[in-house]
mmCIF file of C-alpha atoms (C1' of nucleotides) in Angstrom:
data_model
loop_
_atom_site.group_PDB
_atom_site.id
_atom_site.type_symbol
_atom_site.label_atom_id
_atom_site.label_comp_id
_atom_site.label_asym_id
_atom_site.label_seq_id
_atom_site.Cartn_x
_atom_site.Cartn_y
_atom_site.Cartn_z
ATOM 1 C CA MET I 21 0.035 -0.081 -0.095
ATOM 2 C CA ALA I 22 1.410 3.273 -1.269
ATOM 3 C CA ALA I 23 1.600 6.229 1.567
ATOM 4 C CA THR I 24 -1.601 8.683 1.279
ATOM 5 C CA PRO I 25 0.095 12.042 0.884
ATOM 6 C CA ARG I 26 -1.121 14.717 3.402
ATOM 7 C CA LEU I 27 -2.952 17.513 2.080
ATOM 8 C CA PRO I 28 -2.389 21.100 3.645
ATOM 9 C CA ALA I 29 -5.434 23.101 2.911
ATOM 10 C CA ALA I 30 -3.268 25.742 1.556
ATOM 11 C CA ARG I 31 -2.083 23.233 -0.989
ATOM 12 C CA VAL I 32 -6.049 22.167 -1.868
ATOM 13 C CA ARG I 33 -6.888 26.013 -2.204
ATOM 14 C CA THR I 34 -3.984 26.452 -4.522
ATOM 15 C CA LEU I 35 -4.761 23.428 -6.943
ATOM 16 C CA ARG I 36 -8.289 24.019 -6.916
ATOM 17 C CA GLN I 37 -8.060 27.941 -7.924
ATOM 18 C CA ARG I 38 -5.542 26.951 -10.671
ATOM 19 C CA LEU I 39 -7.274 24.107 -12.164
ATOM 20 C CA LEU I 40 -10.523 25.768 -11.989
ATOM 21 C CA GLY I 41 -9.168 29.217 -13.552
ATOM 22 C CA TRP I 42 -7.423 26.622 -16.183
ATOM 23 C CA TYR I 43 -10.759 25.011 -17.262
ATOM 24 C CA HIS I 44 -13.415 28.008 -17.174
ATOM 25 C CA ARG I 45 -10.829 29.658 -19.368
ATOM 26 C CA GLU I 46 -9.736 26.708 -22.037
ATOM 27 C CA ARG I 47 -12.271 24.129 -21.564
ATOM 28 C CA ARG I 48 -13.723 22.263 -24.735
ATOM 29 C CA ASP I 49 -17.343 23.211 -26.090
ATOM 30 C CA LEU I 50 -18.882 19.876 -25.886
ATOM 31 C CA PRO I 51 -22.613 19.373 -26.556
ATOM 32 C CA TRP I 52 -23.451 17.863 -23.362
ATOM 33 C CA ARG I 53 -21.688 20.918 -21.862
ATOM 34 C CA ARG I 54 -24.658 23.124 -23.336
ATOM 35 C CA THR I 55 -27.562 21.496 -21.242
ATOM 36 C CA ARG I 56 -28.601 21.366 -17.987
ATOM 37 C CA ASP I 57 -31.217 18.530 -18.557
ATOM 38 C CA PRO I 58 -29.897 15.271 -16.413
ATOM 39 C CA TYR I 59 -31.103 12.851 -18.798
ATOM 40 C CA ALA I 60 -29.044 14.264 -21.196
ATOM 41 C CA ILE I 61 -25.861 14.413 -18.939
ATOM 42 C CA TRP I 62 -26.578 11.115 -17.990
ATOM 43 C CA LEU I 63 -26.702 9.818 -21.333
ATOM 44 C CA SER I 64 -23.646 11.136 -21.994
ATOM 45 C CA GLU I 65 -21.998 9.404 -18.968
ATOM 46 C CA ILE I 66 -23.248 6.087 -19.964
ATOM 47 C CA MET I 67 -21.950 6.716 -23.820
ATOM 48 C CA LEU I 68 -18.313 7.856 -22.379
ATOM 49 C CA GLN I 69 -17.740 4.776 -20.325
ATOM 50 C CA GLN I 70 -14.607 3.746 -22.247
ATOM 51 C CA THR I 71 -15.323 5.359 -25.103
ATOM 52 C CA ARG I 72 -13.762 8.684 -26.784
ATOM 53 C CA VAL I 73 -15.485 12.007 -26.770
ATOM 54 C CA ASP I 74 -15.576 12.191 -30.457
ATOM 55 C CA VAL I 75 -16.707 8.942 -30.834
ATOM 56 C CA VAL I 76 -19.701 9.679 -28.486
ATOM 57 C CA ILE I 77 -20.662 12.989 -29.825
ATOM 58 C CA PRO I 78 -22.670 11.915 -32.986
ATOM 59 C CA TYR I 79 -24.275 9.234 -31.545
ATOM 60 C CA TRP I 80 -25.122 11.515 -28.419
ATOM 61 C CA GLN I 81 -26.812 13.746 -30.604
ATOM 62 C CA ARG I 82 -28.771 11.562 -32.582
ATOM 63 C CA PHE I 83 -30.172 9.039 -29.694
ATOM 64 C CA LEU I 84 -31.097 12.663 -27.903
ATOM 65 C CA THR I 85 -33.035 13.321 -31.231
ATOM 66 C CA GLU I 86 -34.920 10.470 -31.435
ATOM 67 C CA LEU I 87 -35.583 9.652 -27.908
ATOM 68 C CA PRO I 88 -35.144 13.034 -26.250
ATOM 69 C CA THR I 89 -36.680 12.523 -22.801
ATOM 70 C CA VAL I 90 -36.283 9.622 -20.283
ATOM 71 C CA HIS I 91 -40.020 8.723 -20.927
ATOM 72 C CA ALA I 92 -39.430 8.367 -24.566
ATOM 73 C CA LEU I 93 -36.536 6.277 -23.729
ATOM 74 C CA ALA I 94 -38.568 3.832 -21.259
ATOM 75 C CA ALA I 95 -41.303 3.617 -23.563
ATOM 76 C CA ALA I 96 -38.951 2.374 -26.517
ATOM 77 C CA PRO I 97 -38.777 -1.302 -27.446
ATOM 78 C CA GLU I 98 -35.019 -2.323 -26.652
ATOM 79 C CA ASP I 99 -34.499 -3.319 -29.960
ATOM 80 C CA GLN I 100 -34.790 -0.049 -30.753
ATOM 81 C CA VAL I 101 -32.531 0.956 -28.481
ATOM 82 C CA LEU I 102 -29.509 -0.752 -29.046
ATOM 83 C CA ALA I 103 -30.214 -0.214 -32.794
ATOM 84 C CA ARG I 104 -29.079 3.175 -32.052
ATOM 85 C CA TRP I 105 -26.076 2.044 -29.787
ATOM 86 C CA ALA I 106 -25.247 0.287 -32.830
ATOM 87 C CA GLY I 107 -21.735 0.114 -33.682
ATOM 88 C CA LEU I 108 -20.554 2.110 -30.198
ATOM 89 C CA GLY I 109 -19.653 -1.507 -28.424
ATOM 90 C CA TYR I 110 -20.222 -2.641 -24.629
ATOM 91 C CA TYR I 111 -23.770 -3.184 -25.529
ATOM 92 C CA SER I 112 -24.964 -3.927 -21.936
ATOM 93 C CA ARG I 113 -24.756 -0.269 -21.316
ATOM 94 C CA ALA I 114 -27.476 -0.125 -23.573
ATOM 95 C CA ARG I 115 -29.794 -2.594 -21.911
ATOM 96 C CA SER I 116 -28.744 -1.018 -18.796
ATOM 97 C CA LEU I 117 -29.563 2.496 -19.845
ATOM 98 C CA HIS I 118 -33.127 1.479 -21.156
ATOM 99 C CA ARG I 119 -33.881 -0.339 -17.627
ATOM 100 C CA ALA I 120 -32.493 2.351 -15.678
ATOM 101 C CA ALA I 121 -35.034 4.716 -17.617
ATOM 102 C CA ARG I 122 -37.830 2.551 -16.836
ATOM 103 C CA GLU I 123 -36.895 2.698 -13.064
ATOM 104 C CA VAL I 124 -36.419 6.540 -13.174
ATOM 105 C CA VAL I 125 -39.912 6.468 -14.502
ATOM 106 C CA THR I 126 -41.673 4.081 -12.228
ATOM 107 C CA ARG I 127 -39.478 4.260 -9.195
ATOM 108 C CA TRP I 128 -38.924 8.027 -9.206
ATOM 109 C CA GLY I 129 -41.673 9.482 -10.889
ATOM 110 C CA GLY I 130 -39.545 10.783 -13.999
ATOM 111 C CA VAL I 131 -37.268 12.591 -11.913
ATOM 112 C CA PHE I 132 -33.746 11.585 -11.777
ATOM 113 C CA PRO I 133 -32.378 11.213 -8.345
ATOM 114 C CA ARG I 134 -29.513 13.473 -6.849
ATOM 115 C CA THR I 135 -27.307 11.420 -4.520
ATOM 116 C CA PRO I 136 -24.434 9.273 -5.482
ATOM 117 C CA ALA I 137 -26.193 6.719 -3.355
ATOM 118 C CA GLU I 138 -29.594 6.549 -5.043
ATOM 119 C CA LEU I 139 -27.694 7.284 -8.601
ATOM 120 C CA GLU I 140 -25.512 4.457 -7.829
ATOM 121 C CA GLU I 141 -28.983 1.703 -7.795
ATOM 122 C CA LEU I 142 -29.747 2.405 -11.458
ATOM 123 C CA PRO I 143 -28.499 -0.278 -13.813
ATOM 124 C CA GLY I 144 -25.231 0.747 -15.420
ATOM 125 C CA VAL I 145 -24.298 3.499 -12.908
ATOM 126 C CA GLY I 146 -21.479 2.828 -10.845
ATOM 127 C CA ARG I 147 -19.373 4.809 -8.418
ATOM 128 C CA TYR I 148 -17.949 6.776 -11.456
ATOM 129 C CA THR I 149 -20.888 7.643 -13.318
ATOM 130 C CA ALA I 150 -22.708 8.596 -9.885
ATOM 131 C CA GLY I 151 -20.036 11.052 -9.030
ATOM 132 C CA ALA I 152 -20.140 12.480 -12.523
ATOM 133 C CA ILE I 153 -23.993 13.161 -12.616
ATOM 134 C CA ALA I 154 -24.362 14.114 -8.934
ATOM 135 C CA SER I 155 -21.684 16.629 -9.407
ATOM 136 C CA ILE I 156 -22.018 17.850 -13.233
ATOM 137 C CA ALA I 157 -26.228 17.436 -13.062
ATOM 138 C CA PHE I 158 -26.597 18.571 -9.723
ATOM 139 C CA GLY I 159 -23.806 20.751 -8.371
ATOM 140 C CA VAL I 160 -23.412 18.041 -5.439
ATOM 141 C CA PRO I 161 -19.912 17.849 -4.273
ATOM 142 C CA ALA I 162 -19.293 14.164 -5.158
ATOM 143 C CA PRO I 163 -15.947 12.823 -6.165
ATOM 144 C CA LEU I 164 -15.248 10.988 -9.195
ATOM 145 C CA LEU I 165 -12.570 8.879 -10.462
ATOM 146 C CA ASP I 166 -11.810 7.746 -14.137
ATOM 147 C CA GLY I 167 -8.951 7.034 -16.154
ATOM 148 C CA ASN I 168 -8.118 10.550 -16.908
ATOM 149 C CA VAL I 169 -8.259 11.478 -13.202
ATOM 150 C CA ALA I 170 -6.342 8.347 -12.085
ATOM 151 C CA ARG I 171 -3.488 9.434 -14.100
ATOM 152 C CA VAL I 172 -3.322 13.034 -13.124
ATOM 153 C CA LEU I 173 -3.539 12.274 -9.413
ATOM 154 C CA ALA I 174 -0.948 9.614 -9.867
ATOM 155 C CA ARG I 175 1.328 12.084 -11.223
ATOM 156 C CA LEU I 176 0.238 14.875 -9.431
ATOM 157 C CA PHE I 177 0.785 12.851 -6.074
ATOM 158 C CA ALA I 178 3.662 10.863 -7.598
ATOM 159 C CA VAL I 179 1.917 7.446 -6.774
ATOM 160 C CA GLU I 180 3.999 4.854 -7.329
ATOM 161 C CA ALA I 181 1.958 1.747 -6.990
ATOM 162 C CA SER I 182 0.285 0.289 -9.943
ATOM 163 C CA VAL I 183 -3.307 2.504 -10.652
ATOM 164 C CA ASP I 184 -5.006 -0.798 -11.174
ATOM 165 C CA ALA I 185 -4.541 -2.523 -7.892
ATOM 166 C CA PRO I 186 -7.626 -2.217 -5.431
ATOM 167 C CA ALA I 187 -5.387 -0.450 -2.483
ATOM 168 C CA THR I 188 -4.254 2.297 -5.209
ATOM 169 C CA ARG I 189 -7.829 3.026 -6.364
ATOM 170 C CA ALA I 190 -9.010 3.307 -2.995
ATOM 171 C CA GLU I 191 -6.354 5.844 -2.077
ATOM 172 C CA LEU I 192 -7.001 7.883 -5.370
ATOM 173 C CA TRP I 193 -10.600 7.676 -4.535
ATOM 174 C CA ALA I 194 -9.614 9.030 -1.182
ATOM 175 C CA LEU I 195 -7.653 12.094 -3.040
ATOM 176 C CA ALA I 196 -10.387 12.651 -5.236
ATOM 177 C CA GLU I 197 -12.686 13.143 -2.081
ATOM 178 C CA ALA I 198 -10.577 15.437 -0.369
ATOM 179 C CA LEU I 199 -10.173 17.588 -3.513
ATOM 180 C CA VAL I 200 -13.167 18.238 -4.985
ATOM 181 C CA ASP I 201 -14.108 21.685 -4.763
ATOM 182 C CA PRO I 202 -17.284 22.239 -2.474
ATOM 183 C CA ASP I 203 -18.594 25.361 -4.453
ATOM 184 C CA ASP I 204 -17.742 24.285 -8.052
ATOM 185 C CA PRO I 205 -17.374 20.326 -8.099
ATOM 186 C CA SER I 206 -19.090 20.166 -11.869
ATOM 187 C CA GLY I 207 -15.873 22.432 -12.683
ATOM 188 C CA TRP I 208 -13.165 20.778 -10.366
ATOM 189 C CA ASN I 209 -14.551 17.061 -11.643
ATOM 190 C CA GLN I 210 -14.810 17.821 -15.186
ATOM 191 C CA GLY I 211 -11.444 20.085 -15.091
ATOM 192 C CA LEU I 212 -9.571 16.939 -13.965
ATOM 193 C CA MET I 213 -10.857 15.083 -16.776
ATOM 194 C CA GLU I 214 -10.361 17.605 -19.239
ATOM 195 C CA LEU I 215 -6.689 18.059 -18.484
ATOM 196 C CA GLY I 216 -6.160 14.426 -18.427
ATOM 197 C CA ALA I 217 -7.628 14.375 -21.615
ATOM 198 C CA THR I 218 -5.932 17.279 -23.376
ATOM 199 C CA VAL I 219 -2.665 18.338 -21.198
ATOM 200 C CA CYS I 220 -1.888 15.006 -18.916
ATOM 201 C CA VAL I 221 -2.168 12.555 -21.547
ATOM 202 C CA PRO I 222 -1.461 8.929 -21.385
ATOM 203 C CA PRO I 223 1.281 7.296 -23.684
ATOM 204 C CA PRO I 224 2.240 6.769 -26.513
ATOM 205 C CA GLY I 225 1.698 10.755 -26.145
ATOM 206 C CA SER I 226 3.777 13.183 -24.187
ATOM 207 C CA PRO I 227 2.351 15.309 -21.336
ATOM 208 C CA ARG I 228 2.529 18.975 -21.878
ATOM 209 C CA CYS I 229 3.648 19.965 -18.343
ATOM 210 C CA GLU I 230 4.934 23.341 -20.209
ATOM 211 C CA VAL I 231 1.184 24.310 -20.278
ATOM 212 C CA CYS I 232 -0.359 22.496 -17.529
ATOM 213 C CA PRO I 233 -1.831 24.839 -14.935
ATOM 214 C CA LEU I 234 -0.455 22.434 -12.178
ATOM 215 C CA ALA I 235 2.985 22.121 -13.061
ATOM 216 C CA GLY I 236 4.336 23.826 -10.491
ATOM 217 C CA GLN I 237 2.586 21.652 -7.982
ATOM 218 C CA CYS I 238 3.381 18.422 -9.618
ATOM 219 C CA ALA I 239 5.429 15.757 -8.050
ATOM 220 C CA ALA I 240 6.122 13.320 -10.497
ATOM 221 C CA ARG I 241 7.030 16.701 -12.667
ATOM 222 C CA ALA I 242 9.579 17.930 -9.924
ATOM 223 C CA ALA I 243 10.876 14.305 -9.600
ATOM 224 C CA GLY I 244 11.138 14.190 -13.493
ATOM 225 C CA ARG I 245 9.105 10.728 -13.487
ATOM 226 C CA GLN I 246 5.986 12.455 -15.566
ATOM 227 C CA HIS I 247 6.428 9.835 -18.357
ATOM 228 C CA GLU I 248 6.693 7.110 -15.805
ATOM 229 C CA LEU I 249 3.545 7.516 -14.040
ATOM 230 C CA PRO I 250 0.821 6.131 -13.769
ATOM 231 C CA VAL I 251 2.099 2.583 -13.182
ATOM 232 C CA ARG I 252 -0.446 0.370 -15.130
ATOM 233 C CA ALA I 253 -0.678 -3.458 -14.917
ATOM 234 C CA PRO I 254 0.306 -5.108 -17.860
ATOM 235 C CA ARG I 255 -2.485 -6.318 -20.104
ATOM 236 C CA LYS I 256 -3.274 -9.796 -21.134
ATOM 237 C CA ALA I 257 -3.023 -11.147 -24.884
ATOM 238 C CA PRO I 258 -6.270 -11.462 -26.615
ATOM 239 C CA ARG I 259 -7.917 -14.939 -27.315
ATOM 240 C CA ALA I 260 -7.961 -16.109 -30.715
ATOM 241 C CA LEU I 261 -11.556 -17.255 -31.920
ATOM 242 C CA THR I 262 -13.198 -18.502 -34.961
ATOM 243 C CA TRP I 263 -16.659 -18.150 -36.127
ATOM 244 C CA VAL I 264 -18.180 -19.447 -39.166
ATOM 245 C CA THR I 265 -20.968 -17.316 -40.352
ATOM 246 C CA LEU I 266 -23.916 -17.928 -43.121
ATOM 247 C CA ALA I 267 -25.326 -15.390 -45.300
ATOM 248 C CA ALA I 268 -28.553 -16.497 -46.457
ATOM 249 C CA THR I 269 -30.643 -14.874 -48.658
ATOM 250 C CA THR I 270 -33.930 -15.081 -50.328
ATOM 251 C CA ARG I 271 -34.321 -14.595 -54.282
ATOM 252 C CA ALA I 272 -35.855 -11.370 -53.120
ATOM 253 C CA GLY I 273 -32.934 -10.348 -51.609
ATOM 254 C CA ALA I 274 -33.818 -10.686 -47.895
ATOM 255 C CA LEU I 275 -31.098 -11.954 -45.459
ATOM 256 C CA VAL I 276 -31.186 -14.226 -42.577
ATOM 257 C CA LEU I 277 -30.288 -12.515 -39.270
ATOM 258 C CA ALA I 278 -30.466 -13.786 -35.825
ATOM 259 C CA ARG I 279 -30.540 -11.917 -32.452
ATOM 260 C CA ARG I 280 -28.202 -13.086 -29.655
ATOM 261 C CA LYS I 281 -29.302 -13.966 -26.514
ATOM 262 C CA PRO I 282 -29.125 -10.661 -24.150
ATOM 263 C CA ARG I 283 -26.012 -11.628 -22.212
ATOM 264 C CA GLY I 284 -22.262 -12.254 -23.352
ATOM 265 C CA LEU I 285 -20.791 -11.212 -26.463
ATOM 266 C CA PHE I 286 -23.043 -8.966 -28.674
ATOM 267 C CA GLY I 287 -25.747 -9.579 -26.493
ATOM 268 C CA GLY I 288 -29.013 -8.622 -27.968
ATOM 269 C CA LEU I 289 -27.648 -7.802 -31.821
ATOM 270 C CA TRP I 290 -28.641 -9.377 -34.440
ATOM 271 C CA GLU I 291 -25.887 -11.136 -36.914
ATOM 272 C CA LEU I 292 -25.592 -13.508 -39.334
ATOM 273 C CA PRO I 293 -25.993 -16.820 -37.769
ATOM 274 C CA SER I 294 -22.947 -17.984 -36.416
ATOM 275 C CA ALA I 295 -21.387 -21.198 -35.280
ATOM 276 C CA GLU I 296 -17.828 -21.925 -33.586
ATOM 277 C CA PRO I 297 -16.598 -25.316 -35.375
ATOM 278 C CA ALA I 298 -15.872 -27.763 -33.065
ATOM 279 C CA ALA I 299 -12.236 -28.897 -32.477
ATOM 280 C CA ASP I 300 -12.254 -31.818 -35.145
ATOM 281 C CA GLU I 301 -14.876 -30.254 -37.259
ATOM 282 C CA THR I 302 -14.150 -28.471 -40.509
ATOM 283 C CA PRO I 303 -15.565 -24.895 -41.299
ATOM 284 C CA ALA I 304 -17.591 -26.240 -44.157
ATOM 285 C CA ALA I 305 -19.105 -28.961 -41.785
ATOM 286 C CA ALA I 306 -19.647 -25.677 -39.191
ATOM 287 C CA ALA I 307 -21.375 -24.173 -42.170
ATOM 288 C CA ALA I 308 -23.370 -27.060 -43.004
ATOM 289 C CA ARG I 309 -24.470 -27.146 -39.316
ATOM 290 C CA VAL I 310 -25.698 -23.795 -39.229
ATOM 291 C CA VAL I 311 -27.637 -24.520 -42.583
ATOM 292 C CA ALA I 312 -29.292 -27.376 -40.843
ATOM 293 C CA ALA I 313 -30.259 -25.530 -37.580
ATOM 294 C CA LEU I 314 -31.995 -23.107 -39.809
ATOM 295 C CA GLY I 315 -34.035 -25.820 -40.797
ATOM 296 C CA LEU I 316 -34.054 -25.190 -44.592
ATOM 297 C CA PRO I 317 -35.841 -27.919 -46.629
ATOM 298 C CA GLY I 318 -33.413 -29.190 -49.163
ATOM 299 C CA ARG I 319 -30.327 -28.264 -47.058
ATOM 300 C CA PRO I 320 -28.424 -26.430 -49.783
ATOM 301 C CA ALA I 321 -24.835 -26.543 -49.730
ATOM 302 C CA PRO I 322 -23.207 -23.157 -48.487
ATOM 303 C CA ARG I 323 -20.196 -21.966 -50.658
ATOM 304 C CA ARG I 324 -16.919 -20.086 -49.014
ATOM 305 C CA ALA I 325 -17.538 -16.534 -49.668
ATOM 306 C CA VAL I 326 -15.002 -14.166 -47.741
ATOM 307 C CA GLU I 327 -12.590 -13.673 -44.488
ATOM 308 C CA GLN I 328 -12.575 -11.051 -42.253
ATOM 309 C CA GLU I 329 -10.546 -10.437 -38.913
ATOM 310 C CA HIS I 330 -12.175 -8.380 -36.091
ATOM 311 C CA VAL I 331 -10.169 -7.334 -33.073
ATOM 312 C CA LEU I 332 -11.483 -6.737 -29.676
ATOM 313 C CA THR I 333 -10.039 -5.747 -26.596
ATOM 314 C CA HIS I 334 -9.812 -9.411 -25.488
ATOM 315 C CA ARG I 335 -10.561 -11.568 -28.273
ATOM 316 C CA ARG I 336 -9.376 -11.808 -31.765
ATOM 317 C CA LEU I 337 -12.181 -13.054 -34.032
ATOM 318 C CA ARG I 338 -12.060 -14.843 -37.418
ATOM 319 C CA LEU I 339 -14.795 -14.862 -39.401
ATOM 320 C CA LEU I 340 -15.550 -17.178 -42.195
ATOM 321 C CA ALA I 341 -18.482 -16.035 -44.257
ATOM 322 C CA TYR I 342 -20.650 -19.027 -46.323
ATOM 323 C CA ARG I 343 -23.055 -17.759 -48.924
ATOM 324 C CA VAL I 344 -26.017 -19.580 -49.883
ATOM 325 C CA THR I 345 -29.342 -18.842 -51.456
ATOM 326 C CA LEU I 346 -32.691 -20.032 -49.930
ATOM 327 C CA PRO I 347 -34.845 -22.619 -51.705
ATOM 328 C CA ALA I 348 -38.189 -20.684 -52.884
ATOM 329 C CA ARG I 349 -40.332 -22.373 -50.507
ATOM 330 C CA GLY I 350 -37.948 -22.208 -47.371
ATOM 331 C CA THR I 351 -38.389 -18.921 -45.955
ATOM 332 C CA ALA I 352 -41.608 -19.783 -44.170
ATOM 333 C CA GLY I 353 -40.395 -22.217 -41.651
ATOM 334 C CA VAL I 354 -36.854 -20.881 -41.006
ATOM 335 C CA THR I 355 -36.292 -21.920 -37.365
ATOM 336 C CA ILE I 356 -33.724 -20.187 -34.451
ATOM 337 C CA PRO I 357 -30.407 -21.417 -35.462
ATOM 338 C CA GLY I 358 -28.843 -22.829 -32.194
ATOM 339 C CA ASP I 359 -28.725 -21.986 -28.440
ATOM 340 C CA ALA I 360 -26.888 -18.776 -28.971
ATOM 341 C CA TYR I 361 -29.757 -16.864 -30.160
ATOM 342 C CA ASP I 362 -33.553 -16.031 -29.211
ATOM 343 C CA ARG I 363 -35.110 -14.922 -32.576
ATOM 344 C CA VAL I 364 -34.288 -15.253 -36.225
ATOM 345 C CA ALA I 365 -35.957 -12.723 -38.977
ATOM 346 C CA LEU I 366 -35.647 -12.244 -42.695
ATOM 347 C CA VAL I 367 -34.293 -9.120 -43.292
ATOM 348 C CA PRO I 368 -35.100 -6.747 -46.574
ATOM 349 C CA PRO I 369 -32.126 -4.631 -47.373
ATOM 350 C CA ALA I 370 -34.233 -1.618 -46.255
ATOM 351 C CA GLU I 371 -34.797 -2.396 -42.850
ATOM 352 C CA LEU I 372 -31.064 -3.803 -42.033
ATOM 353 C CA ALA I 373 -30.865 -0.187 -40.216
ATOM 354 C CA ARG I 374 -33.673 -0.935 -37.798
ATOM 355 C CA HIS I 375 -31.635 -3.708 -36.744
ATOM 356 C CA GLY I 376 -28.887 -3.201 -33.997
ATOM 357 C CA LEU I 377 -25.823 -4.814 -35.979
ATOM 358 C CA SER I 378 -22.244 -4.835 -34.068
ATOM 359 C CA SER I 379 -19.561 -2.934 -36.137
ATOM 360 C CA ALA I 380 -18.022 -6.631 -37.065
ATOM 361 C CA THR I 381 -21.206 -7.703 -38.662
ATOM 362 C CA SER I 382 -21.662 -4.328 -40.715
ATOM 363 C CA ARG I 383 -18.156 -4.715 -42.065
ATOM 364 C CA LEU I 384 -18.905 -8.263 -42.933
ATOM 365 C CA LEU I 385 -22.044 -7.306 -44.631
ATOM 366 C CA GLU I 386 -20.002 -4.753 -46.537
ATOM 367 C CA ALA I 387 -17.606 -7.232 -47.805
ATOM 368 C CA LEU I 388 -20.380 -9.682 -49.011
ATOM 369 C CA SER I 389 -21.660 -6.268 -50.868
ATOM 370 C CA LEU I 390 -25.187 -7.381 -48.806
ATOM 371 C CA ALA I 391 -25.094 -3.692 -47.088
ATOM 372 C "C1'" DA N 13 -9.581 -10.392 -7.307
ATOM 373 C "C1'" DA N 14 -10.215 -11.727 -12.395
ATOM 374 C "C1'" DT N 15 -12.560 -11.896 -15.987
ATOM 375 C "C1'" DC N 16 -15.919 -10.340 -19.351
ATOM 376 C "C1'" DC N 17 -17.429 -6.954 -22.454
ATOM 377 C "C1'" DG N 18 -16.575 -3.340 -28.401
ATOM 378 C "C1'" DG N 19 -14.655 -0.032 -30.837
ATOM 379 C "C1'" DG N 20 -11.515 3.079 -32.463
ATOM 380 C "C1'" DG N 21 -7.897 6.943 -32.884
ATOM 381 C "C1'" DG N 22 -3.521 8.253 -31.745
ATOM 382 C "C1'" DT N 23 1.249 7.363 -31.808
ATOM 383 C "C1'" DA K 14 1.736 -3.008 -32.943
ATOM 384 C "C1'" DC K 15 0.368 -1.234 -29.064
ATOM 385 C "C1'" DC K 16 -1.790 2.013 -25.898
ATOM 386 C "C1'" DC K 17 -6.159 3.142 -23.342
ATOM 387 C "C1'" DC K 18 -10.249 5.424 -23.544
ATOM 388 C "C1'" DA K 19 -15.420 10.169 -18.808
ATOM 389 C "C1'" DG K 20 -16.407 1.543 -16.428
ATOM 390 C "C1'" DG K 21 -19.430 -1.802 -14.721
ATOM 391 C "C1'" DA K 22 -21.258 -6.334 -14.101
ATOM 392 C "C1'" DT K 23 -20.501 -10.842 -12.742
ATOM 393 C "C1'" DT K 24 -18.454 -14.792 -10.956
#
DNA sequence: AATCCGGGGGT
DNA sequence: ACCCCAGGATT
């Protein structure tokens, strides 16, 4: 356990003054900084989990245009919510968002709770997001700790222990709590994150200490260790995975899509019916197995079409796509292709956008000239 | 405490 | 090729 730095009141005062001055002078004009609507701010915080600002902006704007209130979101079908999340990743966020909207309506009468403890009871809202909503939307002096803040604090106080270790996390949370400005918690919290995103940047970039408002107070800078901190836990290598996927179309051009069950990888999203080849099974045999699972009469033989790689943080997916045209009378009795799915549908090209597709599926359909 | 869960942009 | 991102839930 690393030593907890002492925080003299005068030091805290200086840090607050410098960071807040800098933030209110230099802050980026982000769309969710133009609203005070807790719903819009909550939506931004969920989308921003492990996701960059620039990626989120268009999603946030589109989502808010189509579902402008928590009531609209609560009333929407889950499939529609996932369709609007398609491409953003971490799809359990969308499902939790939807459940949380219904809770806000049913349990809280459509009015968001204001305290971190109450906010944290909402699905998809953890300690960080609760602190963010409480401080930014309601001005509650709650701390928050995200990747940016952890990096800034680790450098500012020269925290040498791994920032991924639970004991270090606790220490950083304690620092964040002691530092949050009671008069401007929103500005302080966003200032810390803004500093981490634009000045006190992670490797392989270099921290821009020459423009940092806290450079004079920074312990890592004083020790010349700003490039060495924070210490992160080593990353595990992604596991390799092969999926055989079947692009089955009718003569009219409709495509067979299957919806994955709610939990797990790509949960709730639509995709080409797929199967993982068994250890002793050839890809062609696995493709034939998918055809059989669809219950197609005559069991037409699929032909190998395209191969594509899709890299995730912890998975390396090899997608082997097979192509088949459905027999004319085969479209009525298409069955759910295996226990990874809970629905199957014939989707005309014009209706593809109404289905939530992962980027992997979108790219695959593109490569197959089906989208 | 470890693992799972997407995708993309910057270097 | 590698890093990590306005993290949370599950086991």
